[in-house]
Short mmCIF file of C-alpha atoms and ligand atoms in Angstrom, two decimals:
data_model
loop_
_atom_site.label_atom_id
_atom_site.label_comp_id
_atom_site.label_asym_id
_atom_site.label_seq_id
_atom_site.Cartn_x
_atom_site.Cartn_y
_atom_site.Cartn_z
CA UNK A 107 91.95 -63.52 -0.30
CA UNK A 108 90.95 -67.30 -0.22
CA UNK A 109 86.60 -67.08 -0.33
CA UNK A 110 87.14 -68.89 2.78
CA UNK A 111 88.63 -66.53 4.61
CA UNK A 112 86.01 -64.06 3.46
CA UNK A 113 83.03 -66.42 4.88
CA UNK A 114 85.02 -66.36 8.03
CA UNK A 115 85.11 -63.07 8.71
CA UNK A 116 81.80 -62.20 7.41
CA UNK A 117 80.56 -64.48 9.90
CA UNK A 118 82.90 -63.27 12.19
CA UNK A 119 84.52 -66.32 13.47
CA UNK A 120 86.76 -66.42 16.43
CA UNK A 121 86.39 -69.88 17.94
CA UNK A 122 85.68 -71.60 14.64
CA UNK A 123 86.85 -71.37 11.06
CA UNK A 124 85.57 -72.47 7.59
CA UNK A 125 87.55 -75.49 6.48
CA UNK A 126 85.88 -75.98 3.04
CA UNK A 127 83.77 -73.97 0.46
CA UNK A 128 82.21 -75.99 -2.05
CA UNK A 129 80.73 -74.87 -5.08
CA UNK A 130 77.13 -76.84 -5.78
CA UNK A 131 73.80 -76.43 -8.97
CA UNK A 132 71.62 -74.72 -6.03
CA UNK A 133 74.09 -73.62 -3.30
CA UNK A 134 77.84 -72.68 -2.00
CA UNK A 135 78.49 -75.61 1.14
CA UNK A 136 80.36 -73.80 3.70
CA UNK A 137 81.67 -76.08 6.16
CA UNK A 138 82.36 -74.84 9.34
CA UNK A 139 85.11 -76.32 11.91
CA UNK A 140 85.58 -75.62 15.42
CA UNK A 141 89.05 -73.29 15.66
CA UNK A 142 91.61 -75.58 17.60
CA UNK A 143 91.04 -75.42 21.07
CA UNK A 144 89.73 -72.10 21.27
CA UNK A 145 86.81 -71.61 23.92
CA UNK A 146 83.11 -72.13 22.79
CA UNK A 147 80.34 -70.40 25.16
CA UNK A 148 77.35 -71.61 26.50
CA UNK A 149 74.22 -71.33 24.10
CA UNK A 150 71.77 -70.62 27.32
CA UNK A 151 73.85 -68.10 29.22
CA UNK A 152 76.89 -67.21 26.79
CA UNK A 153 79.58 -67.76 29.46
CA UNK A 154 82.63 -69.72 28.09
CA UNK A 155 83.25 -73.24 28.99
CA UNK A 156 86.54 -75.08 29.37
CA UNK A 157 85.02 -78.53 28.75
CA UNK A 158 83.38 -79.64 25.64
CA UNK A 159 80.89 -82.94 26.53
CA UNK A 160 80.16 -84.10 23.22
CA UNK A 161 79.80 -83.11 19.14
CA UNK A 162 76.11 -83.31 17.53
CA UNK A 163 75.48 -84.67 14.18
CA UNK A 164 75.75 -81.91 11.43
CA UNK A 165 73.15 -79.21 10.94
CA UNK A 166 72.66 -76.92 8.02
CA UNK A 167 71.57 -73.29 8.34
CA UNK A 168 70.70 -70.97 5.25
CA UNK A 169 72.86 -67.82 4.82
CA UNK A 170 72.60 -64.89 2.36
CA UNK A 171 72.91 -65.74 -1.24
CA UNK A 172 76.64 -65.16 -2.50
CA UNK A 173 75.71 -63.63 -6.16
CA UNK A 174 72.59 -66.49 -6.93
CA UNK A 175 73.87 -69.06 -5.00
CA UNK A 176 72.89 -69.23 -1.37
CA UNK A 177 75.12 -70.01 0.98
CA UNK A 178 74.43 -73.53 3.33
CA UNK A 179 76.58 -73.83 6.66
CA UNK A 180 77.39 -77.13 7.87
CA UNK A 181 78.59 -77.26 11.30
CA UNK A 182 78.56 -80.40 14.05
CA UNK A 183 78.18 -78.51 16.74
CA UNK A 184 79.52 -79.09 20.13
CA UNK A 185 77.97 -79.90 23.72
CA UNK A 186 79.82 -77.89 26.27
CA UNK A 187 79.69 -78.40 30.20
CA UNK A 188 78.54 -75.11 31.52
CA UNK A 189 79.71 -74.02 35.29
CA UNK A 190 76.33 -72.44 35.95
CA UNK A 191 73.68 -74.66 33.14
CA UNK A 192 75.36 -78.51 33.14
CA UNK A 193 75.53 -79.77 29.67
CA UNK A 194 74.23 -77.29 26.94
CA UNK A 195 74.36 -77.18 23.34
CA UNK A 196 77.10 -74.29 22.40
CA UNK A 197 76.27 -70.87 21.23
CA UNK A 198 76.57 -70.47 17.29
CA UNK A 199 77.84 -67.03 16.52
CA UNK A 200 76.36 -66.69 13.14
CA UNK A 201 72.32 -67.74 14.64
CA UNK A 202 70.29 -67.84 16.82
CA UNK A 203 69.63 -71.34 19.33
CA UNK A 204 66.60 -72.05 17.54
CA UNK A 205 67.07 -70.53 14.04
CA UNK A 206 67.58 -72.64 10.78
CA UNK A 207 68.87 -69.36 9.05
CA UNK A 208 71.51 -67.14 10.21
CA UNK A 209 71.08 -63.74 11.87
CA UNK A 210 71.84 -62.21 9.06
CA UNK A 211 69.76 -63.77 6.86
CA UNK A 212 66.65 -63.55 9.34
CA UNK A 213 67.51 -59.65 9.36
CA UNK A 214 66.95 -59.21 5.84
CA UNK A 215 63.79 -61.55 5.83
CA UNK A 216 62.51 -59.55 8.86
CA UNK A 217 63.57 -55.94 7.07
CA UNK A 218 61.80 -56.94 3.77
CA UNK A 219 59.00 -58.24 5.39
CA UNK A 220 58.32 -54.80 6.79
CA UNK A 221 57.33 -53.55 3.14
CA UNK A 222 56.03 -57.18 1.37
CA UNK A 223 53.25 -59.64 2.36
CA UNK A 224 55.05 -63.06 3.81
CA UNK A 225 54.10 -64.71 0.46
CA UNK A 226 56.35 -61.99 -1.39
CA UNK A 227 58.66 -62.09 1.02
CA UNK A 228 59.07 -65.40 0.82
CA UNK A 229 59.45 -65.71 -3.20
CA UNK A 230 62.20 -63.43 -3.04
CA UNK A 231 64.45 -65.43 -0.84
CA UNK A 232 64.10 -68.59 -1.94
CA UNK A 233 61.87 -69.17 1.33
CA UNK A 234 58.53 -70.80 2.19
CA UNK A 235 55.86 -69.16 3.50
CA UNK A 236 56.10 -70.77 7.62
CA UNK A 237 59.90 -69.70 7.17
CA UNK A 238 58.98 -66.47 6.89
CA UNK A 239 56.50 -66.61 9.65
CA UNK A 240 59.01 -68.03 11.92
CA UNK A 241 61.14 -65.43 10.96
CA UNK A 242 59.06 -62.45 11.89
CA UNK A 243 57.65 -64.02 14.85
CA UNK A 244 61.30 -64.59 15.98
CA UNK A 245 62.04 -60.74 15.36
CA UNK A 246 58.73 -59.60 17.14
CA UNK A 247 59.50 -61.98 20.24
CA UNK A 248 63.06 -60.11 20.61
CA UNK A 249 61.29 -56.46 19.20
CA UNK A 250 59.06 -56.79 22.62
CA UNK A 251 61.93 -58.02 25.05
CA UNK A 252 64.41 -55.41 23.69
CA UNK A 253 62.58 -52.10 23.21
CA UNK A 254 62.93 -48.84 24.44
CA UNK A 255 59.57 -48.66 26.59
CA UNK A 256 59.75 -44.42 27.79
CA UNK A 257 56.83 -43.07 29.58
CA UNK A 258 53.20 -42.85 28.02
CA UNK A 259 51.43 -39.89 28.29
CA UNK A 260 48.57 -40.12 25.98
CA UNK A 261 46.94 -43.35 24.35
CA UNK A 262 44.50 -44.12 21.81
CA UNK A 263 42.75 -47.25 22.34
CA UNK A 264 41.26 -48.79 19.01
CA UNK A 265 39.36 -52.04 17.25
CA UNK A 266 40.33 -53.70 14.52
CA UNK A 267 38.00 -56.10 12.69
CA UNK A 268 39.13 -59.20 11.34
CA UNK A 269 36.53 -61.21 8.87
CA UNK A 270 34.65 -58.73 8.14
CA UNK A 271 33.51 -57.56 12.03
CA UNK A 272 33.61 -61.52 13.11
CA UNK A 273 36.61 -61.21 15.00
CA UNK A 274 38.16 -58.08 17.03
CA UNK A 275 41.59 -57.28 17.73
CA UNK A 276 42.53 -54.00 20.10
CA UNK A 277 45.15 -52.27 19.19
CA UNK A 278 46.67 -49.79 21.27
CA UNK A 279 48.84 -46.68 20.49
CA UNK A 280 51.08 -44.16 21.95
CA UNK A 281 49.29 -40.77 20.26
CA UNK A 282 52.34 -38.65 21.01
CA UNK A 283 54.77 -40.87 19.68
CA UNK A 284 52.89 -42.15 16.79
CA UNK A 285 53.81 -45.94 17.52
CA UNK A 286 51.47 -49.27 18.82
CA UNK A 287 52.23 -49.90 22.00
CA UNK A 288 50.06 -53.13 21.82
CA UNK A 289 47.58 -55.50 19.99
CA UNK A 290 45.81 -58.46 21.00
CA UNK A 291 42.97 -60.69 20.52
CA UNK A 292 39.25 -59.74 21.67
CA UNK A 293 37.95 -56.40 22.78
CA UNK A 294 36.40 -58.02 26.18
CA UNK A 295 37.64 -56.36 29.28
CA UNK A 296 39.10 -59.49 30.21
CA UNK A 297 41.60 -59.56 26.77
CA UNK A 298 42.37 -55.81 27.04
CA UNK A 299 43.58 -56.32 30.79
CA UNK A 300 46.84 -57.57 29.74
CA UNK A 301 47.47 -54.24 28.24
CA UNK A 302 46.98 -52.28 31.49
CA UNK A 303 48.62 -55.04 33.34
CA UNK A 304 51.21 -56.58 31.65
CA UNK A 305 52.54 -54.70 28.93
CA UNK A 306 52.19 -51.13 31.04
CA UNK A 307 52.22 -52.28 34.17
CA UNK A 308 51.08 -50.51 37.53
CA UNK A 309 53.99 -47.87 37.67
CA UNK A 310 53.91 -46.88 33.73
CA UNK A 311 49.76 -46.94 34.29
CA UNK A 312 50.32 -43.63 36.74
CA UNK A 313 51.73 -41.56 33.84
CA UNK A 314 48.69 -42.04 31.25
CA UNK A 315 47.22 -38.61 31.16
CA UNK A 316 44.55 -38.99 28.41
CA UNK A 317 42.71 -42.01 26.37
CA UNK A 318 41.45 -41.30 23.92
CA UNK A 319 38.47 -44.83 22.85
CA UNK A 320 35.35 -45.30 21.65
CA UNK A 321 32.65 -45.36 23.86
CA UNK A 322 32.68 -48.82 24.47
CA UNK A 323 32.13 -50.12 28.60
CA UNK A 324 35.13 -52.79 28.81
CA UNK A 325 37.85 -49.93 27.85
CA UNK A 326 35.90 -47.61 29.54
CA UNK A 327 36.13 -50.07 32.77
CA UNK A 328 39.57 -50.42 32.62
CA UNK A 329 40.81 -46.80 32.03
CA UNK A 330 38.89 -46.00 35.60
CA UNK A 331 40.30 -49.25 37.68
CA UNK A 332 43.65 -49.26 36.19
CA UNK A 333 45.06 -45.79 35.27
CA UNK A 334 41.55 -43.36 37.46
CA UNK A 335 44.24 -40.36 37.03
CA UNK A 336 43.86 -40.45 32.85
CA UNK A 337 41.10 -38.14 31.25
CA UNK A 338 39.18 -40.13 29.33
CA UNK A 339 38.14 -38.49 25.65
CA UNK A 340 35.93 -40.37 23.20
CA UNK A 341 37.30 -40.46 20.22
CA UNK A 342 35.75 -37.85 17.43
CA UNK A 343 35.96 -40.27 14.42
CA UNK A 344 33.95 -42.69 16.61
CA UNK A 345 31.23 -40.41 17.82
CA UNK A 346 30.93 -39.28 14.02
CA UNK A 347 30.45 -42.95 13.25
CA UNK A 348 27.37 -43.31 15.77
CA UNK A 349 25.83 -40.06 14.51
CA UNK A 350 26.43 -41.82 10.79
CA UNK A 351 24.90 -44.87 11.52
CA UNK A 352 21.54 -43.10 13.35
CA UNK A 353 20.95 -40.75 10.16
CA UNK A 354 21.48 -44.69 8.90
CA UNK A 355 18.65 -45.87 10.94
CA UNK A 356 16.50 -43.06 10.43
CA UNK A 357 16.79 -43.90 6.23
CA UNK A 358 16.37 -47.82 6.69
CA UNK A 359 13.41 -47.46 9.47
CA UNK A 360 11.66 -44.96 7.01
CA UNK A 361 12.33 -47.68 4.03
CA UNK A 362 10.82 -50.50 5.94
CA UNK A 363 7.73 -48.85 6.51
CA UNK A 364 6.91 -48.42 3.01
CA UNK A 365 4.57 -50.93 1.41
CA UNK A 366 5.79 -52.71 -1.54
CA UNK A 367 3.59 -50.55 -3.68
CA UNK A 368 4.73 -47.35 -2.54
CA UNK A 369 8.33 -48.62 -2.74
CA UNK A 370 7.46 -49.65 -6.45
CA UNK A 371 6.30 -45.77 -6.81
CA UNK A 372 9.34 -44.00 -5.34
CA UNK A 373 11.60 -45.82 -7.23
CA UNK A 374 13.01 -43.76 -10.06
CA UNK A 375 11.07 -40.64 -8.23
CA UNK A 376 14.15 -38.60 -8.07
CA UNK A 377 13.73 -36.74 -10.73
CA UNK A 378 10.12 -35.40 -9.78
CA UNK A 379 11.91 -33.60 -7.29
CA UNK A 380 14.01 -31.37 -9.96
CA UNK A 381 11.17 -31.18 -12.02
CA UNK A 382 9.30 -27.46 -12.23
CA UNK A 383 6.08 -27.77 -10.25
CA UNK A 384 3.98 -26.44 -13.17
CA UNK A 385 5.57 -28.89 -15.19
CA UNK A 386 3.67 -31.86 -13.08
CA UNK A 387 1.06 -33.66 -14.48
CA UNK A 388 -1.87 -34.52 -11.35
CA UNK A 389 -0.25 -37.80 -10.39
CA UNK A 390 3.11 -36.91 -10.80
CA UNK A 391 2.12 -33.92 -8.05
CA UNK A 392 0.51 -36.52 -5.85
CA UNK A 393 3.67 -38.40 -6.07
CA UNK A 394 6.02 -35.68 -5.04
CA UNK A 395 4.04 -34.51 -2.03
CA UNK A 396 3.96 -38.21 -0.89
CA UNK A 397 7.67 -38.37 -1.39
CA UNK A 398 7.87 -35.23 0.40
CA UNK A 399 5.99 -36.52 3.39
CA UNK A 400 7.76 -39.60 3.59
CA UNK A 401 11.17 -37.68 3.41
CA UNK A 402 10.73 -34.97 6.24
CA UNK A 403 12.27 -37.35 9.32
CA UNK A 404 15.07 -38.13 7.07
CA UNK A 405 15.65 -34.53 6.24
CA UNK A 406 15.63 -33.69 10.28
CA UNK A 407 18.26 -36.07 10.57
CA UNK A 408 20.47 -34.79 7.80
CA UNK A 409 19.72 -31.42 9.40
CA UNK A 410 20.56 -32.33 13.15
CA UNK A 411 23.65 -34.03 12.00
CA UNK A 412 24.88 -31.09 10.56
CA UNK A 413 24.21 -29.01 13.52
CA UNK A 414 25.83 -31.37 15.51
CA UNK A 415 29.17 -31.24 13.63
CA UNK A 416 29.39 -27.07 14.73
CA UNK A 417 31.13 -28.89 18.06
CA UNK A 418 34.34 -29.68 17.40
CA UNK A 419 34.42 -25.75 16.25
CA UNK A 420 34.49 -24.37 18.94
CA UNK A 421 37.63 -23.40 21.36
CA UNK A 422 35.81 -22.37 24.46
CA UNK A 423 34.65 -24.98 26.82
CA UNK A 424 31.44 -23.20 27.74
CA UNK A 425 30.69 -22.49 24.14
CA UNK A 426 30.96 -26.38 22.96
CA UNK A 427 28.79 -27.17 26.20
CA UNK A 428 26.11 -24.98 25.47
CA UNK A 429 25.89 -25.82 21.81
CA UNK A 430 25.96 -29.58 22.52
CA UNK A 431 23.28 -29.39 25.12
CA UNK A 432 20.88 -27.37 23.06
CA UNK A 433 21.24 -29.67 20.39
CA UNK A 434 20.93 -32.91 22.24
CA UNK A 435 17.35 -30.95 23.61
CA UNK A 436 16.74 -30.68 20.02
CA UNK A 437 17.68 -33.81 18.98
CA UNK A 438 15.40 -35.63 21.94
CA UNK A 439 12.56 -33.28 20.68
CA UNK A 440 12.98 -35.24 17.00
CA UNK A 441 10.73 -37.93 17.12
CA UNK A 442 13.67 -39.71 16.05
CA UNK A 443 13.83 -43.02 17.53
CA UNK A 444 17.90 -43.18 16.85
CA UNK A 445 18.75 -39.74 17.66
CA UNK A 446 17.48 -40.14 20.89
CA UNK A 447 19.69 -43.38 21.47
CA UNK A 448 22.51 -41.43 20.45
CA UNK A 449 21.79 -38.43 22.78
CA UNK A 450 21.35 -40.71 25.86
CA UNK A 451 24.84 -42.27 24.56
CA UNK A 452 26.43 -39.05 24.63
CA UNK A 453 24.68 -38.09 27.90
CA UNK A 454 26.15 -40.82 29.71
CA UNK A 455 29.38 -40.16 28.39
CA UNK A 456 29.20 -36.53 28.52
CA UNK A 457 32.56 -35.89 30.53
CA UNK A 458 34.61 -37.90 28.06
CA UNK A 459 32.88 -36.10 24.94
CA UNK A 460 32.90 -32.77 26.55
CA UNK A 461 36.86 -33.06 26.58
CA UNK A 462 37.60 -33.18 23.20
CA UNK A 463 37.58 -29.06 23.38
CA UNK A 464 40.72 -28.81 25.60
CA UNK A 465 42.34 -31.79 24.17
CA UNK A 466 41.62 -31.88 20.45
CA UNK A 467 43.38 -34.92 20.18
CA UNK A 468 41.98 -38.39 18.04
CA UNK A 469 42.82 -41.50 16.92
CA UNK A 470 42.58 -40.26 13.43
CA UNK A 471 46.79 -38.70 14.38
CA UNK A 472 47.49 -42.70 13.54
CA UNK A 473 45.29 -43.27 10.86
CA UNK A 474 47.80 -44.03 8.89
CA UNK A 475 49.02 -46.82 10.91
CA UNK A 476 45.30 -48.23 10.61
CA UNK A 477 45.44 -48.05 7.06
CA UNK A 478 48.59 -49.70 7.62
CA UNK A 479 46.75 -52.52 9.46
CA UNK A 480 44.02 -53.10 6.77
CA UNK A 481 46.43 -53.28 4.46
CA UNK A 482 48.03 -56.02 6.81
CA UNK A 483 44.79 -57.93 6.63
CA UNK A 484 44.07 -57.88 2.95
CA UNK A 485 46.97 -58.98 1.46
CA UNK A 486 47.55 -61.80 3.99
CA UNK A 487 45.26 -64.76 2.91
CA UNK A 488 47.48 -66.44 5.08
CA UNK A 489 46.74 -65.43 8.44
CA UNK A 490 43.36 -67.94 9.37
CA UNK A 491 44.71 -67.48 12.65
CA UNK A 492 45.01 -64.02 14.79
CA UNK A 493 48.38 -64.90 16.17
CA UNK A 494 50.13 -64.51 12.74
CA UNK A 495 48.08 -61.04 11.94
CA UNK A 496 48.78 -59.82 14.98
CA UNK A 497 52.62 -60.58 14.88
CA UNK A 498 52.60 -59.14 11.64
CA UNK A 499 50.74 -55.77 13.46
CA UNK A 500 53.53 -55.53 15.61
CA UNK A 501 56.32 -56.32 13.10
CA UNK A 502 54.87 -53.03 10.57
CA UNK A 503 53.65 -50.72 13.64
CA UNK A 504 55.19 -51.06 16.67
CA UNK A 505 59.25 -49.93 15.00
CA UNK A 506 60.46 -52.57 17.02
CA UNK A 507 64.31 -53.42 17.21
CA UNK A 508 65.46 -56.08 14.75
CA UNK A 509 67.95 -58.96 15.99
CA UNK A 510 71.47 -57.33 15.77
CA UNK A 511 74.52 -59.80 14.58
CA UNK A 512 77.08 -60.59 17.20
ZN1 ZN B 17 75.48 -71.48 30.67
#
């Protein structure tokens, strides 16, 4: 078989043919003809046209590589007067309108890209780095417009920070399924809208059955106005976090009121404490009791945190009420500033929190598609802007369809 009959039907070429294959240092020249009079369609709508208006100069679009060589099409392509669109450029069977690489070629970028940073991606075709953004951002576009969308039952709304907590992204995932549903800039109730709205849409809103979020107002906003059937459940990694960060408080409040001197003293004090009492010279003693002292809030918070944890134990409603209300008593009874911000947090909330018993359902089922995502964000010194992070969310996440060839 002549290699240009191969080309041709790897590209599979009705209404055009390869007329040439020439052999170059970097690359094999294909050069593409159109096929006698054979009909060429319309590159908006696809239709074929009788009448061709004009031919274009030459373009060149990057193929596969045939062994280390990659392949270069040449084609002059044709102007065809479309019934329904007037005057169009033709459709090119082997790309896309827009595309400077072929379909095929794109699919492997795209495919690869799933697995290596852009940069890598890149290197190992031969590509620059914008290529490859183009690429995926091509595949993502046609990922959205073509996939299946079946009914949502059960979301997990989530935030992802971007320099280091300067910039959020939401991110948005179908629990049941395991898949992002949707990401976007911002966690304002404003930029979250467009999920509710526009990606789900009034009718696919009245499936939602629970959402599971932090408890953060904007979500919490839109969850009532847009689907008020869902149960709303706060997520348990998240209320962990807040109880985390007031034991936090409790340790850096007790710290700052220390005097220089007495921070001077503690330091390196540690070891008083697994000392034998009798062992304890006068102002060693001294020391310890002061350390003691100072130490008591911070061991009430280590204490009610603990206590606090017995919740998620339990598998009767009534049981998880009652324990979390007699420790929130406890916990306002603390003296601790923190605690008590918590509590009133939780007491506001308490529906949503409450829930977790029946549902036992968190955003930790996808943590491994937010590991995913910080993964995403290191290795892509590229991305200074959110656009190309959060195409590159969707691209690894979302198992979105990949351009098919015609
Ligand atoms: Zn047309």
């Amino acid at each position: 078989m002549l290699i240009e009959t191969f080309i041709r039907k790897q590209l599979r070429l009705k209404a055009h043919t390869v007329t040439k294959v020439e052999e170059t240092d970097q690359h094999m020249l294909v050069q593409i003809d159109r096929l006698g009079q054979r009909l060429l369609r319309c590159g908006v709508c696809r239709q074929r046209c009788r009448e061709v208006h004009s031919v274009r100069p030459e373009r060149e679009w990057r193929d596969l590589s045939m062994r280390k060589l990659p392949l270069l099409l040449r084609y002059r392509p044709r102007r065809v007067e479309c019934p329904r669109c007037g005057v169009r450029v033709e459709d090119f069977p082997w790309a896309e309108p827009w595309a400077r690489v072929t379909t095929a070629l794109a699919q492997a970028v795209a495919t690869l890209a799933r697995e290596l940073s852009w940069q890598g991606t890149a290197r190992e075709y031969g590509l620059n780095w914008k290529s490859v953004a183009t690429i995926v951002k091509r595949a993502v576009e046609y990922g959205l417009r073509h996939r299946a969308r079946p009914p949502v039952h059960v979301i997990g709304i989530d935030e992802v920070s971007r320099r280091k907590g300067q910039v959020y992204l939401t991110v948005v995932y179908d629990l049941e399924r395991r898949v992002l549903l949707w990401v976007g800039e911002d966690r304002t109730e404003e930029a979250v809208k467009k999920f509710f709205t526009e990606e789900m849409g009034r009718r696919r809103c009245r499936t939602l059955r629970v959402v599971c979020m932090d408890m953060w107002a904007p979500y919490l906003n839109l969850v009532r106005k847009h689907a008020p059937q869902a149960q709303v459940l706060f997520d348990r990694f998240h209320i962990v976090k807040h109880l985390n960060e007031a034991v936090d408080e409790v340790r850096r409040s007790l710290w700052r009121q220390l005097s220089v001197k007495e921070r001077a003293n503690f330091k390196g004090t540690r070891w008083l404490l697994l000392k034998n009492p009798w062992n304890l010279k006068d102002s060693q003693r001294e020391r310890l009791s002061t350390l003691v002292r100072w130490n008591t809030p911070l061991v009430r918070a280590w204490y009610l945190k603990e206590a606090f944890q017995l919740f998620w134990t339990y598998r009767q409603p009534w049981r998880a009420e009652q324990h979390l209300r007699k420790w929130m008593n406890s916990a306002m009874r603390s003296k601790l500033e923190p605690f008590k911000k918590f509590v009133r947090m939780l007491r506001s909330h308490l529906d949503g929190v409450l829930a977790w018993t029946k549902i036992r359902l968190s955003n930790g089922a996808v943590e491994g598609m937010n590991n995913k995502i910080k993964s995403i964000s290191h290795r892509s010194f590229g991305f200074r802007s959110a656009t190309h992070f959060i195409a590159a969310i969707y691209h690894c996440c979302a198992r979105l369809p990949l351009p098919v060839e015609r």
